[in-house]
XYZ file of C-alpha atoms in Angstrom:
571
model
C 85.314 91.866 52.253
C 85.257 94.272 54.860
C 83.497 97.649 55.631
C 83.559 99.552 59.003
C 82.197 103.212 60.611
C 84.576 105.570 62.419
C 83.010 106.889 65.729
C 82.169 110.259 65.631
C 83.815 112.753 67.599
C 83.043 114.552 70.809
C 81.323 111.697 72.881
C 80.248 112.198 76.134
C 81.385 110.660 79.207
C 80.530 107.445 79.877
C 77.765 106.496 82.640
C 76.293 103.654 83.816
C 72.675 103.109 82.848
C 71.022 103.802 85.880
C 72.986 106.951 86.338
C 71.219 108.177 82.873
C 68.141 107.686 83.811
C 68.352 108.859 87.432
C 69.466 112.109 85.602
C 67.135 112.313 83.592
C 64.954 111.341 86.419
C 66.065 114.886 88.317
C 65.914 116.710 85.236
C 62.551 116.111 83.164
C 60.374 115.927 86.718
C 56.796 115.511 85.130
C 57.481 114.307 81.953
C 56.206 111.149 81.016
C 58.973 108.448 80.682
C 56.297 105.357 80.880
C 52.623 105.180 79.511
C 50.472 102.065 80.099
C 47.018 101.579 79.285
C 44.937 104.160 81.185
C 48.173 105.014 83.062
C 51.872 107.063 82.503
C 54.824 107.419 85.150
C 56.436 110.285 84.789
C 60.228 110.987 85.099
C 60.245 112.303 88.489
C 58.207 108.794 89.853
C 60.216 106.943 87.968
C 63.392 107.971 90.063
C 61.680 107.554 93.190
C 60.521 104.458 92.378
C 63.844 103.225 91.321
C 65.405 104.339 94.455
C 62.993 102.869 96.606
C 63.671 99.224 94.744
C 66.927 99.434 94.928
C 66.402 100.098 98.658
C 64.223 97.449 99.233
C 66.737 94.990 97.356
C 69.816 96.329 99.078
C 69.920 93.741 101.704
C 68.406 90.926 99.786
C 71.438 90.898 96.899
C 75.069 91.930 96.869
C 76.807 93.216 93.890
C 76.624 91.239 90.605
C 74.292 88.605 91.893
C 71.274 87.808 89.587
C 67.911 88.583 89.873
C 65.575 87.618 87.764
C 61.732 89.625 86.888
C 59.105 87.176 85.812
C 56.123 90.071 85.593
C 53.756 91.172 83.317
C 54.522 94.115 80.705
C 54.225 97.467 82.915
C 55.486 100.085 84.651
C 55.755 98.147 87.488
C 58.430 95.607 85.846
C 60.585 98.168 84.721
C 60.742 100.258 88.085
C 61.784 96.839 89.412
C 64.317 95.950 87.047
C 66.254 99.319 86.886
C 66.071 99.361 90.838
C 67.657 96.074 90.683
C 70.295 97.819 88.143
C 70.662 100.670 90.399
C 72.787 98.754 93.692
C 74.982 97.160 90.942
C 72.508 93.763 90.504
C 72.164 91.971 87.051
C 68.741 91.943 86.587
C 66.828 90.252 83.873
C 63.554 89.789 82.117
C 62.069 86.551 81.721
C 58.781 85.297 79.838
C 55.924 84.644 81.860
C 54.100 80.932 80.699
C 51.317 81.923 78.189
C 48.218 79.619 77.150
C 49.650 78.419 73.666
C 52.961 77.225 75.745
C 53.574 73.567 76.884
C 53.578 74.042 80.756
C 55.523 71.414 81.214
C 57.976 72.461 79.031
C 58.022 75.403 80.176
C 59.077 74.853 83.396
C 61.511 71.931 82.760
C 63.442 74.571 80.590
C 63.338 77.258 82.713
C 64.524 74.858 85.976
C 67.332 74.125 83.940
C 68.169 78.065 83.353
C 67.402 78.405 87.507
C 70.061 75.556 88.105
C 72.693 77.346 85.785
C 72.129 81.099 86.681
C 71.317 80.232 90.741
C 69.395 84.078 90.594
C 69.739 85.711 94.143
C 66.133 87.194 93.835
C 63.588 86.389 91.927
C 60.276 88.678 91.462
C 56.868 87.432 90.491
C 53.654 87.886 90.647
C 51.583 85.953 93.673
C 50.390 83.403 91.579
C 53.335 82.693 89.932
C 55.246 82.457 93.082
C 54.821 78.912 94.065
C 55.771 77.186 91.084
C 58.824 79.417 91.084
C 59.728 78.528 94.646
C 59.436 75.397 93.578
C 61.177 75.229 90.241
C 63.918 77.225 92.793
C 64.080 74.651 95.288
C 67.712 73.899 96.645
C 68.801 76.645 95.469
C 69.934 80.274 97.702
C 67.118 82.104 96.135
C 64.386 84.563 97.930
C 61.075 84.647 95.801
C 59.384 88.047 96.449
C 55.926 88.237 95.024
C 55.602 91.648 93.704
C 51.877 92.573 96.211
C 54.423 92.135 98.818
C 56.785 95.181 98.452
C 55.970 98.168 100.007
C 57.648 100.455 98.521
C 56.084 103.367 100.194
C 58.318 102.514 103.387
C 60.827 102.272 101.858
C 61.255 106.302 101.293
C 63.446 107.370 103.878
C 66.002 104.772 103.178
C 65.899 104.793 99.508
C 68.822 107.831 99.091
C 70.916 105.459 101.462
C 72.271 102.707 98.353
C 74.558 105.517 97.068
C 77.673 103.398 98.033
C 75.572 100.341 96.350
C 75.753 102.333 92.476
C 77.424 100.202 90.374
C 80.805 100.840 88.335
C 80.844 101.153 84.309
C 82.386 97.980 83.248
C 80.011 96.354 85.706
C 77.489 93.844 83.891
C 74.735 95.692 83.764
C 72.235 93.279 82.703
C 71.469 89.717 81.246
C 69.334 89.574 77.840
C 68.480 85.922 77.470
C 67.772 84.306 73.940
C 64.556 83.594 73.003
C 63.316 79.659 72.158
C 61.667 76.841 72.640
C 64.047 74.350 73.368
C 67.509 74.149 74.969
C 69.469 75.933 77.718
C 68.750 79.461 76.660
C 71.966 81.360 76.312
C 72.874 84.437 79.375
C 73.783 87.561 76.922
C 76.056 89.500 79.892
C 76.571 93.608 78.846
C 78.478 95.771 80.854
C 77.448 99.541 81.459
C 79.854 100.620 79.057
C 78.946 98.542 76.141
C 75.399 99.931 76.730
C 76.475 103.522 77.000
C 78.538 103.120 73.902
C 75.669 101.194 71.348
C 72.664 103.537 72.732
C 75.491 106.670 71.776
C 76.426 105.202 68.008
C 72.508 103.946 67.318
C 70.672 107.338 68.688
C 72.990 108.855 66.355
C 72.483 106.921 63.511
C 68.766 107.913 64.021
C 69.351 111.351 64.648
C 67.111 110.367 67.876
C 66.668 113.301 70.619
C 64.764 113.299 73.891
C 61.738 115.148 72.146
C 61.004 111.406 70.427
C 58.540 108.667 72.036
C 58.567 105.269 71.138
C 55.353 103.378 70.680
C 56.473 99.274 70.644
C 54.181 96.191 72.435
C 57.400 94.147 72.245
C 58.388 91.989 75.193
C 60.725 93.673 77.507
C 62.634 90.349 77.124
C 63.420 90.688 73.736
C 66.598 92.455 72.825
C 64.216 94.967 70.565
C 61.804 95.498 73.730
C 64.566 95.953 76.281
C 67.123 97.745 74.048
C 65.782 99.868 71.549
C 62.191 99.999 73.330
C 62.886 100.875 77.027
C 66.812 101.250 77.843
C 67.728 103.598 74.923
C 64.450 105.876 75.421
C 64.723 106.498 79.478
C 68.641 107.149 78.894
C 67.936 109.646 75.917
C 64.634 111.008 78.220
C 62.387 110.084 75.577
C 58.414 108.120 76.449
C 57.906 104.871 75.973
C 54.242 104.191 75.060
C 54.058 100.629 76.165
C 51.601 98.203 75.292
C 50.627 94.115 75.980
C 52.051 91.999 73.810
C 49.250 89.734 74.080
C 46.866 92.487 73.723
C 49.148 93.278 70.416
C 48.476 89.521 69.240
C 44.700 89.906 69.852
C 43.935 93.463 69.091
C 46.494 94.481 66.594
C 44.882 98.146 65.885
C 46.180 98.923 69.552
C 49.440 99.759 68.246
C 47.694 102.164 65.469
C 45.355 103.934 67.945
C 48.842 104.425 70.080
C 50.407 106.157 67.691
C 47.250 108.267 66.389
C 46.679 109.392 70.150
C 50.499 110.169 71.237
C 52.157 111.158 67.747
C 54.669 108.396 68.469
C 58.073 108.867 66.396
C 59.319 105.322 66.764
C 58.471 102.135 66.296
C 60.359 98.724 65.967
C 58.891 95.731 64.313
C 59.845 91.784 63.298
C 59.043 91.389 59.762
C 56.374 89.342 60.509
C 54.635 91.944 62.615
C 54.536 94.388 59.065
C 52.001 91.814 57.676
C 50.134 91.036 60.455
C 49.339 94.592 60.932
C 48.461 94.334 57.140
C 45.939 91.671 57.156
C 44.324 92.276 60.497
C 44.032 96.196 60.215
C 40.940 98.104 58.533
C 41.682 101.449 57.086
C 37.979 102.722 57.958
C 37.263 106.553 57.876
C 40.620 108.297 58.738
C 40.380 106.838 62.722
C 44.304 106.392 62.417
C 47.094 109.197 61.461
C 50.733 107.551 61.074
C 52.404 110.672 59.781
C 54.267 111.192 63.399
C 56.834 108.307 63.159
C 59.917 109.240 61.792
C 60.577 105.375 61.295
C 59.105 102.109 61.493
C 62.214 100.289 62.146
C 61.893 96.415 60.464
C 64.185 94.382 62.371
C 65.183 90.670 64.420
C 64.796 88.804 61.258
C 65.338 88.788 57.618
C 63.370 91.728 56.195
C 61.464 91.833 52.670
C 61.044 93.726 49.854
C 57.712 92.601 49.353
C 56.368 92.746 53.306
C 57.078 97.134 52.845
C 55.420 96.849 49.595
C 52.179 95.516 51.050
C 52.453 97.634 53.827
C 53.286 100.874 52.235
C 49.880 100.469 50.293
C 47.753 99.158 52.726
C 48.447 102.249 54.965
C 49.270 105.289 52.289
C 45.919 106.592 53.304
C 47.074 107.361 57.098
C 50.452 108.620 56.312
C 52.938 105.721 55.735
C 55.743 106.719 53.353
C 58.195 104.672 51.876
C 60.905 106.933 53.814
C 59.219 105.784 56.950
C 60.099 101.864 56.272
C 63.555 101.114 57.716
C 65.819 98.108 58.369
C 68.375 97.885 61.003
C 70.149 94.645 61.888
C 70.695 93.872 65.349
C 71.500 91.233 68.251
C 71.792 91.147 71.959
C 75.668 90.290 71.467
C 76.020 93.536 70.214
C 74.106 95.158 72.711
C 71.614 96.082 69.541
C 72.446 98.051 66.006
C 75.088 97.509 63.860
C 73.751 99.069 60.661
C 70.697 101.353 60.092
C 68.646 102.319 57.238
C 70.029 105.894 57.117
C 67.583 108.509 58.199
C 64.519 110.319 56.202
C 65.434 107.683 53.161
C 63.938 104.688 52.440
C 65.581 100.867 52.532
C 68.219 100.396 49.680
C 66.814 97.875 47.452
C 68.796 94.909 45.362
C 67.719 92.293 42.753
C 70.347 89.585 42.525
C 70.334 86.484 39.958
C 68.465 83.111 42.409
C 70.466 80.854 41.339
C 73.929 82.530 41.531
C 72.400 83.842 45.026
C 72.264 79.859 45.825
C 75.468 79.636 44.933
C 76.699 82.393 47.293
C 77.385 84.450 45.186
C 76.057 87.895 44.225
C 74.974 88.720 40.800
C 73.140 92.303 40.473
C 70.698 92.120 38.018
C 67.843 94.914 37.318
C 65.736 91.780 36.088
C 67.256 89.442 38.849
C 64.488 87.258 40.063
C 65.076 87.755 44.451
C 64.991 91.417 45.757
C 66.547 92.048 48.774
C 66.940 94.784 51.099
C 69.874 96.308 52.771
C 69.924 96.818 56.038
C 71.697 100.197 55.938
C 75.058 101.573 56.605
C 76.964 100.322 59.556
C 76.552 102.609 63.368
C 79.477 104.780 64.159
C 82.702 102.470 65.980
C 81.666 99.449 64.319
C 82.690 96.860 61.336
C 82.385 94.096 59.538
C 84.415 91.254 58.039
C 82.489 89.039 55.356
C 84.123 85.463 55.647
C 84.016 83.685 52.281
C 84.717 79.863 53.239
C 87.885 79.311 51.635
C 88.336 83.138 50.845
C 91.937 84.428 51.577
C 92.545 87.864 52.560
C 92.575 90.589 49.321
C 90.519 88.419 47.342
C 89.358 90.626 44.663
C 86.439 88.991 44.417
C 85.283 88.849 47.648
C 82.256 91.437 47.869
C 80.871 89.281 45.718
C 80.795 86.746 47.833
C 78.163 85.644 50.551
C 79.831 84.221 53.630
C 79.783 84.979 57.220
C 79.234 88.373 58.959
C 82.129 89.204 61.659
C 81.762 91.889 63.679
C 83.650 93.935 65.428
C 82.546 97.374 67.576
C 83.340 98.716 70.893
C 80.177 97.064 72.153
C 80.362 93.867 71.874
C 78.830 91.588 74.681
C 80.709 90.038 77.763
C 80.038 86.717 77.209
C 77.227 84.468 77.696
C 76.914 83.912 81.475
C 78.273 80.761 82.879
C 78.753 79.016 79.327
C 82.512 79.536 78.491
C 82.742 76.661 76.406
C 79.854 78.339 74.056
C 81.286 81.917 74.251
C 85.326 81.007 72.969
C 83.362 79.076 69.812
C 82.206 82.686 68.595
C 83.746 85.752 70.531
C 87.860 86.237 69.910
C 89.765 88.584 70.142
C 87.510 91.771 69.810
C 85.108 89.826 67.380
C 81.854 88.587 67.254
C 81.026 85.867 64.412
C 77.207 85.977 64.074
C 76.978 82.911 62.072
C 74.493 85.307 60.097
C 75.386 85.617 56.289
C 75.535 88.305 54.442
C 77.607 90.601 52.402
C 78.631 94.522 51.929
C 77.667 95.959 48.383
C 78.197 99.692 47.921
C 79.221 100.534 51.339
C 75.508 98.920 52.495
C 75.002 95.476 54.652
C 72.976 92.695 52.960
C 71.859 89.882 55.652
C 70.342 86.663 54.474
C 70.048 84.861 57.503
C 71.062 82.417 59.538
C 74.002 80.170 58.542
C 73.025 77.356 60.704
C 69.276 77.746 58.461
C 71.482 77.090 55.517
C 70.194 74.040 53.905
C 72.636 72.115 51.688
C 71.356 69.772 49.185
C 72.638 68.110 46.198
C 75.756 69.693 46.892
C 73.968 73.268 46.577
C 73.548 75.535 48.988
C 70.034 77.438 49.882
C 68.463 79.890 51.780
C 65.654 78.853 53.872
C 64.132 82.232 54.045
C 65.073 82.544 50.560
C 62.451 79.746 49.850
C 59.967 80.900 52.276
C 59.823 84.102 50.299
C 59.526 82.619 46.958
C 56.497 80.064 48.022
C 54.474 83.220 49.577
C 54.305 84.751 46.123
C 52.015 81.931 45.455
C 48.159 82.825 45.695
C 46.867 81.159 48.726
C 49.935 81.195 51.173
C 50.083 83.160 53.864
C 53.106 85.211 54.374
C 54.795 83.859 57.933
C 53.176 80.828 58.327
C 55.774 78.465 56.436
C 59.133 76.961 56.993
C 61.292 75.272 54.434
C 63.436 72.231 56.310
C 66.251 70.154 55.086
C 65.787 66.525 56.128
C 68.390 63.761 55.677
C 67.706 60.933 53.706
C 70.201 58.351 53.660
C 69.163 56.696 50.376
C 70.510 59.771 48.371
C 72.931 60.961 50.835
C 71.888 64.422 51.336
C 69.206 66.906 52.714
C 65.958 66.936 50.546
C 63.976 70.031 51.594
C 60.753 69.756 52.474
C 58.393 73.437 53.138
C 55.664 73.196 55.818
C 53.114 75.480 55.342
C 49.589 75.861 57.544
C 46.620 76.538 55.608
C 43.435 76.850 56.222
C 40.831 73.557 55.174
C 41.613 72.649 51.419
C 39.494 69.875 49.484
C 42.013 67.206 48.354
C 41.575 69.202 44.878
C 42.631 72.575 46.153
C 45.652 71.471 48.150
C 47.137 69.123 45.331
C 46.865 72.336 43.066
C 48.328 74.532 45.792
C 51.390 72.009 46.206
C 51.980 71.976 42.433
C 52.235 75.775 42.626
C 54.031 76.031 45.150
C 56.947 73.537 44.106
C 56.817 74.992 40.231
C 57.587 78.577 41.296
C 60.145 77.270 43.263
C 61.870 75.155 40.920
C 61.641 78.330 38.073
C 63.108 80.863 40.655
C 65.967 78.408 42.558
C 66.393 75.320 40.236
C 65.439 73.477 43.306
C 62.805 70.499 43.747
C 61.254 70.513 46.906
C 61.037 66.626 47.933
C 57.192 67.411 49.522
C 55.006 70.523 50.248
C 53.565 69.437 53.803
C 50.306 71.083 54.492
C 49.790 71.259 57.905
C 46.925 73.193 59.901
C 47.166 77.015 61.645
C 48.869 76.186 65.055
C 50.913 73.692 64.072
C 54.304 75.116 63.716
C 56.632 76.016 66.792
C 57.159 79.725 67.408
C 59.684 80.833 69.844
C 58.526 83.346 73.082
C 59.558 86.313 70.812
C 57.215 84.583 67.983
C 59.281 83.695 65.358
C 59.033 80.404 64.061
C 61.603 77.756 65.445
C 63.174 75.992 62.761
C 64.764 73.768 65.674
C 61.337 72.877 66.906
C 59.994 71.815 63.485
C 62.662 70.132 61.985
C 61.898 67.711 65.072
C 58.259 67.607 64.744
C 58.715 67.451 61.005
C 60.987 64.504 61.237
C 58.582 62.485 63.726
C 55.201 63.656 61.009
C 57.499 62.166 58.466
C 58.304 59.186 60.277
C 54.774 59.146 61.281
C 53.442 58.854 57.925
C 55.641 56.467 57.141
C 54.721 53.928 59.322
C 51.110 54.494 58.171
C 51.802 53.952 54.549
C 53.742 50.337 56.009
C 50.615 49.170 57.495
C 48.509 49.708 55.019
């Protein structure tokens, strides 16, 4: 099955990123482009500032070498980043270590990611700076703490790196997967590729420069970087920028944001829908919503159910269903490849469980799993649905679930420095996403990851699929499960286990909540769960861009498992 979007005539001229914004840079003068806490930057500072980093840099890094930005969410991380941009660098965002992290695992995973990228330049902040050095040692790298620069001297220099700009097929910048374990993976995008995806998506949207986007997502994250600060400074739109750990602690922020600016935009996990949900009051008409155009669900399987609960916890301060979007994206694809289209609300589908289990699609009014497209596919691009053992002109095959190939005029440039991992999913002008999904009337359906794909029995499920059905169960908490296949060699397949943090239970109470849990799944999937785990808040493994890592828990699950085992032995 395949379906694919013609690019729409009368594109501009390519650019390089930098060469956007320093346009818009001459031409907007005071507008804001950047507003932080008690702070904004507007357009014309933002050049300068740009300028003068790339200045400052220009004899620190040649063309193409790496630098990597380990700073806090600000102003002051951007200016850096697009300076580095500017004299034809490859800069990149990085997470900072956070309080909930592992430090030691933090920094044996991130030596290994030194070791492999060998960064030019890296920029921190002064307390950072020694642990980087160190985590840098033998290797060509200068570590600037960022209360050294002066940029201020740097102004007479700063219109000097014009023979520094770099070219359009350049690599304009390295977007590195998020995790918690493993090498993390180098996404390299060129200038075009960038130019081309921010082109397609901002039409999709029907975006223009009169827009602001209100988002407390990490600038490491391909939402944060792309959507949130690269595709707003090149269209001349403000980005209203706000901590992500302030986000996390003080979720209201983003509300207030929007109330005070009239943002348009706004980009959110699915995860981030509910959190908003159960953390937010609705006291007294405080917030007004009614500005966004769009708040744009995204970076993971999206539900039916998480807009539902969101829709009529905030109807009071102007969210419409219109407003609640889906897009699915990746940093291999610079971002978008489809869109909710604009001023309409998410297409919605109920398919048949257990045919959906067996990959394939049964529409059903009454079907028991409702699931929600995630629009039409962004001018230039298209996508192949790969059935396993599907032959071409199958008449059957949009039917079918298998997995999503992509191909579009953007497609990344490889992941940087790991050939033997880039040939295993980017040929010939196609990317396969190991995502699964399929195309019914014209519209993309993504279930989720392939490798989350949990095969038992000899049938084939849907972790998230799972995950969705236990939350309809009174007393689980939306986003704070995982369903996990383990191996068990006595039966010779995966039995799947879901792990699910709750809050203290009396041994009555969780018993009951286990019982619940694996009936509703059995009615909806024909699937016995071999053991609701109930574990407490904290214990599962989120990634740095907080989703939950299924990598991470499978091991930890494995070693409770094992754990428990030996107990029972003993006694």
């Amino acid at each position: 099955m395949t379906a694919s979007r013609q690019p729409a005539p009368g594109g501009q001229a390519l650019t390089t990123v930098t060469e956007a914004i320093l346009a818009n840079a001459a031409r907007l003068g005071d507008k804001d482009a950047v507003v932080f806490g008690d702070g904004a930057l507007c357009y014309r500072d933002l050049g300068v500032a740009i300028e003068r980093w790339g200045a400052y840099l220009a004899d620190k890094v040649e063309k193409q070498n790496i630098v990597l930005i380990f700073l806090p969410q600000g102003a002051e991380a951007i200016v850096a980043f697009f300076g580095a941009m500017a004299i034809g660098a490859v800069p990149s965002f990085m997470p900072l270590p956070n309080s909930k992290q592992d430090p030691e695992r933090y920094w044996a995973a991130h030596r290994a990611l030194l070791e492999l990228v060998t960064p030019k330049v890296v920029i921190s902040t002064a307390n950072h700076a020694p642990r980087l050095a160190d985590a840098c040692r033998g290797l060509d790298t200068t570590i600037i703490p960022i209360g050294d620069v002066d940029l201020a001297l740097m102004s007479e220099s700063a219109g000097s790196i014009a023979t520094r700009r770099p070219q359009t097929d350049d690599i304009a910048l390295l977007q590195h997967s998020s995790g918690t374990t493993g090498l993390k993976k180098g996404v390299a995008l060129t200038h075009t590729a960038i130019a081309l995806q921010i082109e397609a998506y901002a039409a999709a949207l029907g975006a223009t420069e009169n827009d602001s986007v209100a988002s407390w997502l990490p600038l490491y994250h391909d939402m944060g970087l792309i959507a949130c600060t690269v595709m707003p400074l090149m269209l001349g739109q403000t980005i209203l920028l706000l901590d992500p750990f302030e986000w996390v602690s003080e979720p209201r922020s983003l509300f207030r944001t929007i109330t005070d600016h009239s943002a348009t935009w706004v980009w959110l996990p699915n995860f981030a829908f509910d959190h908003l949900r159960r953390a937010v009051e609705v006291d007294g008409g405080h917030y007004d919503l009614s500005s966004v155009k769009a708040f744009i669900n995204c970076s993971e399987p999206c539900k039916a159910a998480t807009f539902d609960r969101f829709a009529q916890a905030f109807a009071s301060i102007g969210v419409r269903p219109e407003q609640l979007q889906v897009c699915y994206a990746m940093a291999e694809t610079v971002f978008a490849i489809s869109q909710t289209p604009s001023s309409a609300p998410a297409t919605r589908l109920r398919v048949v469980g257990k045919r959906l289990a067996e990959h394939v699609v049964e529409p059903d009014p009454a079907g028991d799993v409702e699931l929600l497209s995630c629009g039409t596919l962004v001018s230039g691009s298209s996508v192949r649905i790969q059935v396993d053992g599907s032959r071409p002109g199958d008449a059957d095959a949009g039917r079918d679930v298998g997995e999503i190939i992509v191909s579009a005029p953007f497609l990344f440039a490889g992941y940087y420095r790991r050939p033997e991992i880039t040939e295993t999913v980017l040929e010939a002008g196609r990317y396969r996403t190991r995502d699964l999904g399929f195309v019914h009337e014209g519209e993309l359906y993504v279930l989720g990851r392939k490798d989350d794909l949990l095969i038992s029995n000899g049938r084939n499920f849907f972790a998230h699929e799972i995950e969705q059905i236990a939350n309809q169960v009174e007393g689980i908490k939306a986003g704070r499960g995982v369903a996990l296949g383990i191996f068990n060699p006595d039966v010779g397949s995966e039995e799947v286990y879901l792990v699910q943090e709750v809050s203290d239970l009396d041994s009555g109470s969780a018993r009951a909540l286990r019982r619940a849990v694996r009936q509703r799944v059995e009615d909806a999937l024909a699937l016995a769960l071999r053991d609701v785990v109930l574990v407490q808040p904290g214990w599962l493994v989120k990634t740095t861009s907080g989703k939950i890592s299924r990598e991470a828990n499978h091991a930890k699950l494995a070693e409770h498992l094992e754990s428990r085992r030996r107990t029972r032995d003993r006694s």
